[in-house]
Coordinates of C-alpha atoms in Angstrom, one line a residue:
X232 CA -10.9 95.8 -20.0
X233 CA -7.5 94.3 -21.4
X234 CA -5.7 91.5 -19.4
X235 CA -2.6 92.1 -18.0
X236 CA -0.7 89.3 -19.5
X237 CA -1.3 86.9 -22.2
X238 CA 0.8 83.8 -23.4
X239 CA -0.3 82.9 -26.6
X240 CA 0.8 79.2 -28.4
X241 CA 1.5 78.9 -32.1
X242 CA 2.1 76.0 -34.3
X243 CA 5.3 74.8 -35.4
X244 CA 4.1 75.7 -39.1
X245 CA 2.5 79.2 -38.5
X246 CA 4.5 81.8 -40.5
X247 CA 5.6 84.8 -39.5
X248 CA 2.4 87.1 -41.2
X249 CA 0.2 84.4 -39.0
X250 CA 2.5 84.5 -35.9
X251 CA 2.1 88.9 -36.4
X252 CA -1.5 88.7 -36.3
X253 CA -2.0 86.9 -32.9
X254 CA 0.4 89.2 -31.2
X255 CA -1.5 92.1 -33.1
X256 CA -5.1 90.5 -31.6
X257 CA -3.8 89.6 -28.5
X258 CA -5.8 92.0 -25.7
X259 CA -3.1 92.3 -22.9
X260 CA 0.0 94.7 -22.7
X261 CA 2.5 91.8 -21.5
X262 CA 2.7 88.9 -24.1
X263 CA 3.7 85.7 -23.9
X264 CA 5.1 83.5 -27.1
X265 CA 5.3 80.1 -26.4
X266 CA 7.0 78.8 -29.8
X267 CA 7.4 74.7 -29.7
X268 CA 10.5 73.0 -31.0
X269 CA 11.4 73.2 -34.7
X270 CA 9.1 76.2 -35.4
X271 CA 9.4 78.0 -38.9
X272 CA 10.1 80.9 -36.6
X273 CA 13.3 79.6 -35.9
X274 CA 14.2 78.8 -39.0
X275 CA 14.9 82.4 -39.9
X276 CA 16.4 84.6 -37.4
X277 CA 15.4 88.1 -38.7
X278 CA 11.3 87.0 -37.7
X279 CA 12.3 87.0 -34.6
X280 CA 13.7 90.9 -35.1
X281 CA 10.3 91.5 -36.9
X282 CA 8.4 90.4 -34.2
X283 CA 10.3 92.8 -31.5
X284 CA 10.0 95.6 -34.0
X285 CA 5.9 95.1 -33.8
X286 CA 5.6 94.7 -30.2
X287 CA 7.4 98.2 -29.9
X288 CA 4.9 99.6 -32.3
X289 CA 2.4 98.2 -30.7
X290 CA 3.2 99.4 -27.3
X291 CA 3.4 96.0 -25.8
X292 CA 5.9 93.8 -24.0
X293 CA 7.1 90.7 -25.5
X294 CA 8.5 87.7 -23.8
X295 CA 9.5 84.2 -25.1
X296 CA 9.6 80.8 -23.4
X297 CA 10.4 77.7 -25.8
X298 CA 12.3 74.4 -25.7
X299 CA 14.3 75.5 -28.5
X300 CA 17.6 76.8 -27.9
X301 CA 17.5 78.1 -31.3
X302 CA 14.5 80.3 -31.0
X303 CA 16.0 81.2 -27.0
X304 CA 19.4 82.2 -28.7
X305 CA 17.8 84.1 -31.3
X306 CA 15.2 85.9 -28.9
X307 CA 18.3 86.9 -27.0
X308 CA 20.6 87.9 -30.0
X309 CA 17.3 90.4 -30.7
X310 CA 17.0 91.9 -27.0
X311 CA 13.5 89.8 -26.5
X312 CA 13.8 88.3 -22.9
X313 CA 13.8 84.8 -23.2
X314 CA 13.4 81.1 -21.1
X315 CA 12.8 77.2 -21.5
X316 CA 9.3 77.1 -19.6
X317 CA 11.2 74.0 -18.0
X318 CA 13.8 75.3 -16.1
X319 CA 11.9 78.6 -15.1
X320 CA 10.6 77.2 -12.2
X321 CA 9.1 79.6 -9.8
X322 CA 10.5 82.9 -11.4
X323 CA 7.4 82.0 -14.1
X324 CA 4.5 85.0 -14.0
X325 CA 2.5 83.0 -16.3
X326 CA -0.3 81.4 -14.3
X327 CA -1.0 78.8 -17.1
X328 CA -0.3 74.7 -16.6
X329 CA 2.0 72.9 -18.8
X330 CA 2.0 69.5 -18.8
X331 CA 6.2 68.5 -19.0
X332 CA 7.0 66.2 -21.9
X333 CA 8.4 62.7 -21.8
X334 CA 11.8 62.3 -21.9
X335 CA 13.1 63.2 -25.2
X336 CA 14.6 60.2 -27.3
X337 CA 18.0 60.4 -28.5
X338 CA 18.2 61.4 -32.0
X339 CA 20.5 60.0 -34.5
X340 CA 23.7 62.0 -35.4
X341 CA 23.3 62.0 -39.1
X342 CA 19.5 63.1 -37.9
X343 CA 20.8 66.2 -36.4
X344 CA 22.7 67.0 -39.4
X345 CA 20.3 66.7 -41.9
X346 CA 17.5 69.3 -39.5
X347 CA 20.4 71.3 -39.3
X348 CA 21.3 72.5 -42.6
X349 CA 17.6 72.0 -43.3
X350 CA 17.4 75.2 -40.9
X351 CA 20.2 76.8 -42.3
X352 CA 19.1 76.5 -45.8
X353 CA 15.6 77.4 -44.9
X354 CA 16.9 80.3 -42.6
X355 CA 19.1 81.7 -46.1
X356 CA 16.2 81.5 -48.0
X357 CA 13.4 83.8 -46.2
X358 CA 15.6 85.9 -44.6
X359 CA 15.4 89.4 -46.3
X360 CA 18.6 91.3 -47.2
X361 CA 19.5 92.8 -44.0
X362 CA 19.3 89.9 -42.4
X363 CA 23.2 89.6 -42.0
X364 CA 23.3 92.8 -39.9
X365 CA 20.7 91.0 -37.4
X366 CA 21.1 87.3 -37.3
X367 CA 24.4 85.5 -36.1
X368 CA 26.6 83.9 -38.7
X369 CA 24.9 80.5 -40.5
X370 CA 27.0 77.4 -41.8
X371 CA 27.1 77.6 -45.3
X372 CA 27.3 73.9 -46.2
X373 CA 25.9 70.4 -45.2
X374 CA 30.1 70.0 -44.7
X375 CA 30.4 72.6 -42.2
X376 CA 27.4 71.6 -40.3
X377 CA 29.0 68.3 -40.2
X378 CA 32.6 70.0 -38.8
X379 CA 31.0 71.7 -36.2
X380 CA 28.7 68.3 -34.8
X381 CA 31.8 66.1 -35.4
X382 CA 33.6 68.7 -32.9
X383 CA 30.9 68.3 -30.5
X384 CA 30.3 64.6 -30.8
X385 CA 33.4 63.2 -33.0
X386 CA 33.4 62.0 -36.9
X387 CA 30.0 61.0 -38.6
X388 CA 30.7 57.6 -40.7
X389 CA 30.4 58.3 -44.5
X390 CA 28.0 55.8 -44.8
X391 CA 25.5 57.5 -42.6
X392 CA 25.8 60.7 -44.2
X393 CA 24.8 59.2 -48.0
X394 CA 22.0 57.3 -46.1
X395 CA 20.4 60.7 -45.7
X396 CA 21.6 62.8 -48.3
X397 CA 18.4 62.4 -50.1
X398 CA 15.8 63.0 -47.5
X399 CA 17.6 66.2 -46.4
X400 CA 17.9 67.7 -50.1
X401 CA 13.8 66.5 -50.4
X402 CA 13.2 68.6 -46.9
X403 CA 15.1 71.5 -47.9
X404 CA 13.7 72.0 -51.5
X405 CA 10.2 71.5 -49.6
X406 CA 11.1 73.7 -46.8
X407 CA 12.3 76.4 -50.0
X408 CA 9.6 76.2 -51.3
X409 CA 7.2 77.1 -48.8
X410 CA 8.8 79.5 -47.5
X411 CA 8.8 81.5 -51.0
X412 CA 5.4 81.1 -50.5
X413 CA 4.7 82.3 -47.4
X414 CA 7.1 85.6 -48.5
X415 CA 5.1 85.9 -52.0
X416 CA 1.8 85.5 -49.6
X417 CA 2.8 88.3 -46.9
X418 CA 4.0 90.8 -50.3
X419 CA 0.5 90.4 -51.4
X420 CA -1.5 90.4 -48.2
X421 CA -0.1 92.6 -45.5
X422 CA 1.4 95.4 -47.9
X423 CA -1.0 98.6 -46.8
X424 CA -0.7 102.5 -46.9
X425 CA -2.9 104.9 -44.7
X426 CA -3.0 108.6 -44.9
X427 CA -4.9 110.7 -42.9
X428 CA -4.8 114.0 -43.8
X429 CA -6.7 117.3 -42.3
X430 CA -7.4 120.1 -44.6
X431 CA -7.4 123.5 -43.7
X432 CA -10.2 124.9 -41.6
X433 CA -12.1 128.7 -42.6
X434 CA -15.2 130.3 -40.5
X435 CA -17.5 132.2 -42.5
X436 CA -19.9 134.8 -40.2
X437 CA -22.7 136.3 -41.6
X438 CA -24.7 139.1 -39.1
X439 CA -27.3 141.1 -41.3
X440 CA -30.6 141.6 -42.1
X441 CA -32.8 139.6 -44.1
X442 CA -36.2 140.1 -45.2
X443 CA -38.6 137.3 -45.9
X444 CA -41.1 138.4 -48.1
X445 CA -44.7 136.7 -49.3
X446 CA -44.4 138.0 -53.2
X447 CA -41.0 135.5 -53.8
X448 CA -41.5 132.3 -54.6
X449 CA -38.0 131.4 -54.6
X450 CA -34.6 132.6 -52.9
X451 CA -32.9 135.4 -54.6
X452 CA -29.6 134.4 -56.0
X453 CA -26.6 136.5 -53.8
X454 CA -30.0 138.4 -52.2
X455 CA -31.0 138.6 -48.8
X456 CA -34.3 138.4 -49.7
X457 CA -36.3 135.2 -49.0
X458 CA -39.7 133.4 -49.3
X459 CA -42.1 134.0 -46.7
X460 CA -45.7 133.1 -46.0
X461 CA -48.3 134.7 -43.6
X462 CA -50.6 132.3 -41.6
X463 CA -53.5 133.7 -40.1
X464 CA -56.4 132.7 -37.8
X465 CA -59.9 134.7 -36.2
X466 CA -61.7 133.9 -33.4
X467 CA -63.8 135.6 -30.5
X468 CA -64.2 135.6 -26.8
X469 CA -66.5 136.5 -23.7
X470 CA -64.9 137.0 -20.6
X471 CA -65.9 137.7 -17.1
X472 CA -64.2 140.5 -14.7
X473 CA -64.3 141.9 -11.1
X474 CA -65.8 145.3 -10.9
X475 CA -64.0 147.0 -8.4
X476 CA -66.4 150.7 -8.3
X477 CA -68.9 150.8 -5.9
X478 CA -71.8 153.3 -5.9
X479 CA -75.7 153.8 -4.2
X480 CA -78.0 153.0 -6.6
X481 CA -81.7 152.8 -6.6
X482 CA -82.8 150.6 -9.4
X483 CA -86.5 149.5 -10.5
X484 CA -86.9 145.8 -11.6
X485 CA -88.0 145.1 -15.3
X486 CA -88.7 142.5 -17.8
X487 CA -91.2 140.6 -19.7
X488 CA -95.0 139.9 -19.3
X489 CA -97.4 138.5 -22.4
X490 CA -100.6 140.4 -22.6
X491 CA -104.4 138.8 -23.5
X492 CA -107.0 139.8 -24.8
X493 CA -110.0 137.2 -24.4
X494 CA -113.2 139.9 -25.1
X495 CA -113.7 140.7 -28.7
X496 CA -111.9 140.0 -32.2
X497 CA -111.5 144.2 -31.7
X498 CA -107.6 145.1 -31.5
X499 CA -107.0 147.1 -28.0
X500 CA -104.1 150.0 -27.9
X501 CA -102.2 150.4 -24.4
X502 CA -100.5 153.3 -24.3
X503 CA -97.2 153.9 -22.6
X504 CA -97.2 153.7 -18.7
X505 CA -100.4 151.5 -18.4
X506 CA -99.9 150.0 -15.5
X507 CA -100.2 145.7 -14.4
X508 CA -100.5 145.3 -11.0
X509 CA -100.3 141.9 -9.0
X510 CA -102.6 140.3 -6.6
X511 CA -100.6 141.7 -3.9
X512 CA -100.6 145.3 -5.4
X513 CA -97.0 145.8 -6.8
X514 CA -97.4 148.1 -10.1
X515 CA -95.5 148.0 -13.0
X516 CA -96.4 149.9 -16.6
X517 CA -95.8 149.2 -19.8
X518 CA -91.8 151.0 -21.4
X519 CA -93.7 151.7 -24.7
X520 CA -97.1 151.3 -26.4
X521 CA -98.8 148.2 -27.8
X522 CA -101.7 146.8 -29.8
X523 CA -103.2 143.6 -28.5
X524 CA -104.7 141.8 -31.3
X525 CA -108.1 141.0 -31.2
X526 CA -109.2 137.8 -29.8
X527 CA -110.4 134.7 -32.4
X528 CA -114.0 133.1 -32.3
X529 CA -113.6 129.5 -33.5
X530 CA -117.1 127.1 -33.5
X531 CA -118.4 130.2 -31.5
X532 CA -116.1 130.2 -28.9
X533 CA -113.8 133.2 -27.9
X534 CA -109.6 132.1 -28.3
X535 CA -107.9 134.9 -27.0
X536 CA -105.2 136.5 -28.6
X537 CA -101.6 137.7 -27.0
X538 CA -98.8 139.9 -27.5
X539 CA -95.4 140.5 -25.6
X540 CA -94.4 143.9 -23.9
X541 CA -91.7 145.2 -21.8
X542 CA -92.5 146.5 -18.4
X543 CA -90.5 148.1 -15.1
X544 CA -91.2 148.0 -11.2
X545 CA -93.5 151.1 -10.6
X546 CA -91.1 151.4 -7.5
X547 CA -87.0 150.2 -6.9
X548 CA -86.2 147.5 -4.6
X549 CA -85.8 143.5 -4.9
X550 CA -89.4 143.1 -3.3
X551 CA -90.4 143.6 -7.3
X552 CA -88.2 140.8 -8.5
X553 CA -90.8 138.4 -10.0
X554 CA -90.7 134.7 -10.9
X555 CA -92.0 133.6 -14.0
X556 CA -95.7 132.4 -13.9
X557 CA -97.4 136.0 -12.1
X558 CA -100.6 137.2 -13.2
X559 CA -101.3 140.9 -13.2
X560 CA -104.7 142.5 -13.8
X561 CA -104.9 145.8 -15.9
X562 CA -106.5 148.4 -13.2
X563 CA -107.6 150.9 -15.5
X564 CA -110.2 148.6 -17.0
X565 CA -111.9 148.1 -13.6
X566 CA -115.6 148.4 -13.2
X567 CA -115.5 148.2 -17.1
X568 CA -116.2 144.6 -19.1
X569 CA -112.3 144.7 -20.4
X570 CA -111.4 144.4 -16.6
X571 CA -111.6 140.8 -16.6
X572 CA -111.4 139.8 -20.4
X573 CA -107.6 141.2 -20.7
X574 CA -105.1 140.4 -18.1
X575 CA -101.1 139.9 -18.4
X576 CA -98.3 137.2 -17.4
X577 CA -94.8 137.6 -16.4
X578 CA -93.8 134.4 -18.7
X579 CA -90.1 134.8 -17.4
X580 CA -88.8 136.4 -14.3
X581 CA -88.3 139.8 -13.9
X582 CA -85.2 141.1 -12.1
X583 CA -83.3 144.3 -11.4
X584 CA -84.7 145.5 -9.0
X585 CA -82.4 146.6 -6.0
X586 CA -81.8 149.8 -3.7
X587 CA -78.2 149.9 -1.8
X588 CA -74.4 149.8 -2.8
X589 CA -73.5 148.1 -6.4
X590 CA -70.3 147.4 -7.5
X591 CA -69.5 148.8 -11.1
X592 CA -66.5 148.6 -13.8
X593 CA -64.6 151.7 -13.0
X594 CA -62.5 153.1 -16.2
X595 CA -59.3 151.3 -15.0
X596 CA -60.8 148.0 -15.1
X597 CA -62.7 147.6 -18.1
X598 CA -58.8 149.0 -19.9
X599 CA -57.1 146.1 -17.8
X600 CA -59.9 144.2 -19.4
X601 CA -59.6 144.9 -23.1
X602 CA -56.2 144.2 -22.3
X603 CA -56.8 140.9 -20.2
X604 CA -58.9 139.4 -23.3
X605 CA -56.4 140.8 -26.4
X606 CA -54.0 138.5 -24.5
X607 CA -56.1 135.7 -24.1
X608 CA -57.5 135.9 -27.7
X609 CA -53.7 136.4 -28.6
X610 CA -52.2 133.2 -27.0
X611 CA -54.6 131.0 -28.4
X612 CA -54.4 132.4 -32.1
X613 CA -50.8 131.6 -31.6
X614 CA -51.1 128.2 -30.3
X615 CA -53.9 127.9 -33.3
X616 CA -51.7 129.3 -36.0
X617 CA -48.5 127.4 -34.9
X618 CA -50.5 123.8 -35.0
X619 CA -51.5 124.7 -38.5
X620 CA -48.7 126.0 -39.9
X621 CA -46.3 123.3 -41.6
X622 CA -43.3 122.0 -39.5
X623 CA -40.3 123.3 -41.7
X624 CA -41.6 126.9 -41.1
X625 CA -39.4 128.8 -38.9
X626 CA -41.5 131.6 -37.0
X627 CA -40.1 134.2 -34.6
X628 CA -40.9 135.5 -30.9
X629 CA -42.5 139.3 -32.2
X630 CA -43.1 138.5 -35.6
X631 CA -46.7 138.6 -35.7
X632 CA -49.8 141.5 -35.6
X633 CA -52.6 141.0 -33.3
X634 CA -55.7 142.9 -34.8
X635 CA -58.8 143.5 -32.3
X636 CA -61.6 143.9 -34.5
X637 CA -64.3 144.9 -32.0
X638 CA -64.9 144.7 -28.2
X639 CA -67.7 144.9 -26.5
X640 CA -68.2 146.0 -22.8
X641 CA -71.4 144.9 -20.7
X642 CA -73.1 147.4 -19.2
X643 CA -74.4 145.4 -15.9
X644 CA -72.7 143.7 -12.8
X645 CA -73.6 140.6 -12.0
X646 CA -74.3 139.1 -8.8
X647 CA -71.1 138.0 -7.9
X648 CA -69.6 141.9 -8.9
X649 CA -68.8 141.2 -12.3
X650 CA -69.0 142.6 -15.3
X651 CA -68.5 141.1 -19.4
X652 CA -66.2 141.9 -21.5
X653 CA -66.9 140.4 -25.5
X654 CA -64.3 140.5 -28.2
X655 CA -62.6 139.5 -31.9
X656 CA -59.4 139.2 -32.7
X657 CA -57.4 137.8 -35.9
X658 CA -53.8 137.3 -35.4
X659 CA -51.0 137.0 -38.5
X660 CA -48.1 135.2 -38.1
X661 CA -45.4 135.5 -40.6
X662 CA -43.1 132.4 -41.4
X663 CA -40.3 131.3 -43.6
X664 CA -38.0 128.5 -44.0
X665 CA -34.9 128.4 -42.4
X666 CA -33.3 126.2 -45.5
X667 CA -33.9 129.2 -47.1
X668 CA -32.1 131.4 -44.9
X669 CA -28.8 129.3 -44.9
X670 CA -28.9 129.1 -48.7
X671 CA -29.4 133.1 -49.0
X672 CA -26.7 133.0 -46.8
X673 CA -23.7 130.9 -48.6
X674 CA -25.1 132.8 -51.9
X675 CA -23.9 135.9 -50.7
X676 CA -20.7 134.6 -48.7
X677 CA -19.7 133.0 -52.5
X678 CA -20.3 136.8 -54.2
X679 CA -18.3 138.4 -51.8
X680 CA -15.5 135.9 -51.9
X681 CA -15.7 134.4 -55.0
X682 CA -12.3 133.1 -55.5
X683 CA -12.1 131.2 -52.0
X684 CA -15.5 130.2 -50.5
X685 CA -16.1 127.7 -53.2
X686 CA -13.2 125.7 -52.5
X687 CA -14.0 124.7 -49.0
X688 CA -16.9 122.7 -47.9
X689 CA -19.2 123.4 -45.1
X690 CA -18.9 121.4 -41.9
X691 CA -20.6 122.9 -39.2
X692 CA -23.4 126.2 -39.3
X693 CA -25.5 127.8 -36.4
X694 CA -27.6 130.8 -37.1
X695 CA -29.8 133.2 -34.4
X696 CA -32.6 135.8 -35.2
X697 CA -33.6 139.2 -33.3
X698 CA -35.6 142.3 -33.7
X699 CA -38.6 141.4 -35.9
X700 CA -40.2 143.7 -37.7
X701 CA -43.2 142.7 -39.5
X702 CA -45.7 144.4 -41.6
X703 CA -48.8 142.1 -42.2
X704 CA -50.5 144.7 -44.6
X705 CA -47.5 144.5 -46.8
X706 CA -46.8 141.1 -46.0
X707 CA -42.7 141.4 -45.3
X708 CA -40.8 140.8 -42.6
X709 CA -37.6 142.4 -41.8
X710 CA -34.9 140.6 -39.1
X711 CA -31.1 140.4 -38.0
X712 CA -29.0 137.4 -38.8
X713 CA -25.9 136.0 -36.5
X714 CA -24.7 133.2 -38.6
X715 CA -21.6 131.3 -38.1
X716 CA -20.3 128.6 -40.3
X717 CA -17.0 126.7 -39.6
X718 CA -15.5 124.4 -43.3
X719 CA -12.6 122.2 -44.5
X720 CA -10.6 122.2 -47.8
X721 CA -12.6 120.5 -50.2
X722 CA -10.0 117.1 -50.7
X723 CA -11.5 114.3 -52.7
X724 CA -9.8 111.2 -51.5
X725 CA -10.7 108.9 -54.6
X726 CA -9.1 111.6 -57.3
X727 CA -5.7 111.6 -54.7
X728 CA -6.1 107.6 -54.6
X729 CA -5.7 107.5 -58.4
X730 CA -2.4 109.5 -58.5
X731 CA -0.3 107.4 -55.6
X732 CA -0.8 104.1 -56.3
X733 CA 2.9 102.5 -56.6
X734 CA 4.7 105.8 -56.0
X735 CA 7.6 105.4 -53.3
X736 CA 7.2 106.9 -49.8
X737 CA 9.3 109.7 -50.8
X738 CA 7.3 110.6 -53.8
X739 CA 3.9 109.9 -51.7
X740 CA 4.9 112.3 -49.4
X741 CA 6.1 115.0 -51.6
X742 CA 2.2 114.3 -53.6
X743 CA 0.2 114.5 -50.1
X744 CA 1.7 117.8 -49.2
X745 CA 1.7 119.2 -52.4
X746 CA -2.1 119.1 -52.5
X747 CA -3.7 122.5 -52.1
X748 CA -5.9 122.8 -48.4
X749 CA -4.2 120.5 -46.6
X750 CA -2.9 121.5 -43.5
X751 CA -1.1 118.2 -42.5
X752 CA -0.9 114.8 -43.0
X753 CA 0.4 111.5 -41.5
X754 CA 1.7 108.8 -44.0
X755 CA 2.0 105.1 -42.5
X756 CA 3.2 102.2 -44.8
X757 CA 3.2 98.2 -43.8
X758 CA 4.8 96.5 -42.6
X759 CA 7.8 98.4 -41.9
X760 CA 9.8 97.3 -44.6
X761 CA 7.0 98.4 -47.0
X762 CA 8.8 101.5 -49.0
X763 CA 5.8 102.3 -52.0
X764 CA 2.5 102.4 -51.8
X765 CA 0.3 99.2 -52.9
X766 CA -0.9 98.7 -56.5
X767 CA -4.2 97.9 -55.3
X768 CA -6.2 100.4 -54.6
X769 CA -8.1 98.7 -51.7
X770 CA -5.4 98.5 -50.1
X771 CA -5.0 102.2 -49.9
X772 CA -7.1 104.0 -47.2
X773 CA -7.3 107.7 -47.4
X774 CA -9.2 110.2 -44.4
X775 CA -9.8 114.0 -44.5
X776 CA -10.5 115.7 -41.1

């Protein structure tokens, strides 16, 4: 945050450019300039007329307190209020502390005369041609000077004046001197032109279709065909379902049993429906017919030999659900030696059996099913497909094709009431680069306005897609376009550099605005009395908006 007020001390010998740049730096509104006695910024009045012309442009308020009555008259002459820090007293708002000199000694006459014209001759030199209008009249001569003191403080002996003839003429050639350097200095150094111009502004739209396509390779010059590419992925799913039908059913257990034959190397044939029973009597028979291999004789021993078979309950209900590890006996080969030589084993449990109410997948839920798992299967594809797919691909909400290649519905419930519901699915996405789309784009804004879209450069561009409509067997794509594009007058600032160097501020201006696409622009030369622009180019700053 700026302070309020700021005094700021300079140094007897600071110039005018020097004296400019700490009231330009300084960070407050109200300035202080506390200028010490026989400053070079009393030694030409019109500074002090230069520096009130800054603090205006600046928007700050300048005040000066010195010891000087010169600089105070001067300050006054140019509307600058003005006071001697000394005799302020209490009216001061400056908070800072300023230790009061001693006494001043009393200064020779011929002393007086000789700082004087010094100033006078000094003030002639650096002051710029207008300075008559702004600056009170100045003695013309060393004689004069002398008048006007002897009228003060009575005649100055000869003598005295020859004593310091040479000193003053040494001081005054000196004092020339420096000052020419200080102007050549500031005509080199401050000297600065800035134009900011703003070129005319154009929107472009754009709302059609486009259609990205997997056969280009390339954009289309002027076409609104683009590059596309198709990424695909295929993968299956089981998933689980309540069954919401109920029904009576009446259903017989079933399952699996190995059969052995320990009595001869003699194959044996069981016919369909030969019936195992267990030790506690349950029956169940044999869904189709078998051959039991005939049992091995190694080192005179009998091995028997085995085969598996499918068999159901003879009777429903869950009192014929069997754990693995049951023996059955085959009770058509009782009272017969085959009775105890073959025998069976239920090697894992047999279930299914059950009389009473069963839930089952009515036609309504195995649809919402199929449905369920395509939407499932479909949402990860996506997720799959976008992860592989590269980042500057662009792909859009409807353009892809989910393809269920085969679903499977289980036939049983199980015993939490729910049934199975198996399928495959690819998915195709199609994408395309959005680069692409804007360079389609600008090729067909430049053949429909040939003569002006190639004069203005881009500055701003959004663009929106809807309404997909994608093909994956032909592998196109086909969607609508919003595209907006907001551009400037193409101005190059270096080329307009070039042709203003060292022209006046009238021809400047008459160059600036005579450049096709700009709108406006603002031309600021300085300092003020700056009337052409700089010979150095580096000195001349040029901005386009």
């Amino acid at each position: 945050m700026a302070e309020e007020r700021k005094k700021i001390y300079i140094n007897k010998n600071d110039d005018i450019a020097v004296v400019i740049a700490k009231l330009t730096d300084a960070p407050a509104h109200d300035v202080v300039l506390h200028v010490p006695r026989f400053s070079r910024l009393a030694a030409n009045p019109s500074h002090v007329y230069l520096l009130k012309r800054e603090s205006e442009t600046q928007g700050k308020t300048l005040a000066i307190e010195s010891v000087d009555d010169d600089v105070l008259a001067s300050a006054n002459e140019a509307g600058i209020p003005a006071e001697n820090p000394f005799f302020a007293g209490a009216k001061k708002s400056v908070t800072d502390i300023v230790t009061l000199p001693k006494r001043r000694p009393r200064v020779s006459r011929a002393a007086t005369v000789d700082a004087t014209l010094a100033r006078s001759k000094a003030a002639r030199m650096e002051e710029p041609p207008e300075a008559d209008a702004l600056s009170a009249p100045v003695p013309e001569t060393q004689e004069e000077i002398a008048r006007e003191l002897d009228a003060q403080f009575g005649p100055l002996q000869d003598s005295t004046r020859k004593k310091h003839s040479a000193a003053f003429y040494t001081r005054l050639i000196v004092g020339a001197l420096f000052a020419g350097g200080a102007t050549v200095a500031a005509a080199m150094m401050l000297p600065r032109a800035t134009i900011n111009i703003v070129a005319q502004k154009a929107e472009w739209p754009y709302q059609e279709t486009l259609t990205a396509d997997t056969s280009l390779k390339a954009p289309e010059a002027g076409s609104a065909r683009i590059p596309g590419q198709v990424f695909a992925e295929r993968r299956n799913v089981t998933l689980a379902f309540p069954a919401s039908g109920k029904r009576q059913v009446s259903e017989k257990a079933g399952g699996k049993i190995t059969v052995f034959n320990a009595l001869s190397s003699e194959p044996q044939k069981l016919v369909a429906t030969t019936r195992f029973a267990t030790a506690d009597g349950k029956i169940y028979r044999l869904t189709a017919p078998v051959t039991v291999p005939g049992a091995k004789i190694v080192d005179g021993k009998i091995v028997p030999s085995s085969i598996d078979a499918d068999v159901r309950a003879d009777a429903p209900g869950v009192a014929y659900n069997l754990a693995p590890g049951v023996s059955f006996s085959i009770p058509g080969f009782k009272g017969t030696p085959k009775y105890n030589a073959f025998r069976g084993e239920s090697k894992t449990a047999i279930t299914g059996g059950y009389v009473g109410e069963l839930a089952y997948p009515t036609d309504e839920d195995i649809k919402k099913a199929k449905a369920a798992i395509a939407g499932t299967l479909g949402d990860g594809l996506k997720a799959a497909v976008l992860a592989k797919a590269p980042p500057e691909f662009k792909t859009l909400e409807g353009g892809s094709q989910l393809n269920i290649v085969k679903q499977t519905v289980g036939s049983e419930v199980n015993a939490t009431g729910a049934f199975t519901v198996t399928a495959e699915a690819e998915l195709s996405v199609m994408g395309f680069r959005e680069a692409d789309v804007r360079t389609a784009i600008r090729g067909m804004l430049a053949k429909k306005n040939p003569d002006t879209y190639p004069l203005y450069t881009t500055t701003s561009e959004t663009v929106s897609y809807n309404g997909p409509r994608f093909d994956a067997v032909a592998g196109r794509m086909s969607f609508a376009v919003d595209y907006k594009a907001a551009s400037a007058y193409a101005i190059e600032p270096s080329a307009l550099r070039g042709k203003i160097l060292s022209k006046s501020e009238r021809e400047l201006r008459a160059m600036v605005l005579g450049v096709p696409g700009i709108a406006s622009a603002r031309i600021e030369l300085w300092p003020f009395w700056v009337r052409s622009v700089p010979k150095n180019a580096e000195k001349v700053t040029i901005s386009v908006q």
